[in-house]
Tab-separated table of C-alpha atoms in Angstrom:
chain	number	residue	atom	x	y	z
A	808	UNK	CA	44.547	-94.133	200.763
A	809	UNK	CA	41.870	-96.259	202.490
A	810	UNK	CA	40.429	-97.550	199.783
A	811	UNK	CA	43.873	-98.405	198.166
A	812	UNK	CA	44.094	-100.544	201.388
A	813	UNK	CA	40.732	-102.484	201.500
A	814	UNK	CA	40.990	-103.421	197.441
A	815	UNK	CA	44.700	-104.567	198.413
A	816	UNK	CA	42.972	-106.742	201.160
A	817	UNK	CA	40.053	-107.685	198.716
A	818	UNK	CA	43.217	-108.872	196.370
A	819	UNK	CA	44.968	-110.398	199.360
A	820	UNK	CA	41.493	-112.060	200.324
A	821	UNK	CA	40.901	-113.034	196.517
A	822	UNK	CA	44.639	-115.029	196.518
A	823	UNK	CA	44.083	-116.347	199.822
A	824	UNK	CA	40.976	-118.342	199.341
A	825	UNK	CA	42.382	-119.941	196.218
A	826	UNK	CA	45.177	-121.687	198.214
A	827	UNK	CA	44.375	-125.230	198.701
A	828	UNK	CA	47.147	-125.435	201.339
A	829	UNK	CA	48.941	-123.166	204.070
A	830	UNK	CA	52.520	-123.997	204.736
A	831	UNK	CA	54.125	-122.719	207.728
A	832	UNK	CA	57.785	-122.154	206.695
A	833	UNK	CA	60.456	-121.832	209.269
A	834	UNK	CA	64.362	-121.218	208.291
A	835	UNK	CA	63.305	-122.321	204.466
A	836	UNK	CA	62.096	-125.565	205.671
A	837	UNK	CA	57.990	-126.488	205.103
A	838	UNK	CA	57.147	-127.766	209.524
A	839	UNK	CA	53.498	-127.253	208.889
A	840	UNK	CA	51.110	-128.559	206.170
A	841	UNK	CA	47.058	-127.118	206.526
A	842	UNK	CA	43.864	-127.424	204.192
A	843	UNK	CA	42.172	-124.372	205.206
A	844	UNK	CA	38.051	-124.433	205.252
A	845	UNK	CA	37.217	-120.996	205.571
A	846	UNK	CA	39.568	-117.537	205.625
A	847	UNK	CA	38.291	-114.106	207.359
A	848	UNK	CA	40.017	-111.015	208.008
A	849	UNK	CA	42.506	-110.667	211.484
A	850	UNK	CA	40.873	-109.058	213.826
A	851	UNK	CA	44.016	-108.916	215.853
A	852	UNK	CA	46.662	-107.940	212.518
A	853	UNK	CA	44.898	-105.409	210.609
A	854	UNK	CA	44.665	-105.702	206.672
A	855	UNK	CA	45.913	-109.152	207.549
A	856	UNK	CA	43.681	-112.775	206.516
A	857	UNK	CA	43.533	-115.645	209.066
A	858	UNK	CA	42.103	-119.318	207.999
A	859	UNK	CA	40.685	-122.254	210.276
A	860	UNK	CA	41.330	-125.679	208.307
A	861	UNK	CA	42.984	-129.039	209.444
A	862	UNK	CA	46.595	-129.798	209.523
A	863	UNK	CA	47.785	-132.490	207.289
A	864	UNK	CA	50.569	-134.133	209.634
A	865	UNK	CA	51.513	-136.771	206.768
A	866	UNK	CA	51.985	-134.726	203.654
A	867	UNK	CA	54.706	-134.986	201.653
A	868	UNK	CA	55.762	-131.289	201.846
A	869	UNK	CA	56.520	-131.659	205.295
A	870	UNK	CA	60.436	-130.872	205.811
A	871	UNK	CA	60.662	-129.889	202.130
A	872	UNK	CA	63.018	-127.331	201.779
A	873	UNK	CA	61.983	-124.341	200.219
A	874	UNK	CA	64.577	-121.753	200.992
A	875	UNK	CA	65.186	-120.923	197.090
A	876	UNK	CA	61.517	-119.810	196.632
A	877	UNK	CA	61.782	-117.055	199.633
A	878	UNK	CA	64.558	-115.230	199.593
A	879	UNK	CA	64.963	-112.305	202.114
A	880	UNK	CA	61.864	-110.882	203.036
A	881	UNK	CA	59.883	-108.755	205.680
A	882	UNK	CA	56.335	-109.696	204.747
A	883	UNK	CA	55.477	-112.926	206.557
A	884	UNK	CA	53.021	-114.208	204.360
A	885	UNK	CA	54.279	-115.073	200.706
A	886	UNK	CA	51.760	-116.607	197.445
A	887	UNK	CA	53.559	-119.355	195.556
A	888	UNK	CA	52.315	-122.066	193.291
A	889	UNK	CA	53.872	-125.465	193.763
């Protein structure tokens, strides 16, 4: 079951580094816009991945709504191509 766990990280790692932005999403609505630089794993949320980047305070996608995309979910963290 462990290693089940670190290859779904690996994956999770894998998708993560492709992302050439990091919305923050609150209530549907996009009210953060980053460009990560470099992803590792949480030391703080297990089998979770954190990034440091810059935030992009002008991009369009800020405010976009996005609701229709997320649905109800439990998982905080969510892979979508826009």
């Amino acid at each position: 079951n462990d290693n089940q766990n670190d290859n779904r990280n690996h994956q999770n790692g894998n998708r993560a580094q492709n992302a050439e932005l990091v919305f923050a999403v609150s209530q549907g609505y996009i009210v953060g816009v980053f460009k990560p630089t470099r992803w590792f794993l949480s030391e703080e949320y297990i089998g979770r991945w954190e990034f440091e980047g810059e935030e992009i305070e002008d991009s369009p996608y800020i405010l976009m709504n996005i609701s229709h995309l997320l649905g109800k979910r439990q998982n905080p963290v969510m892979y979508i191509n826009m």
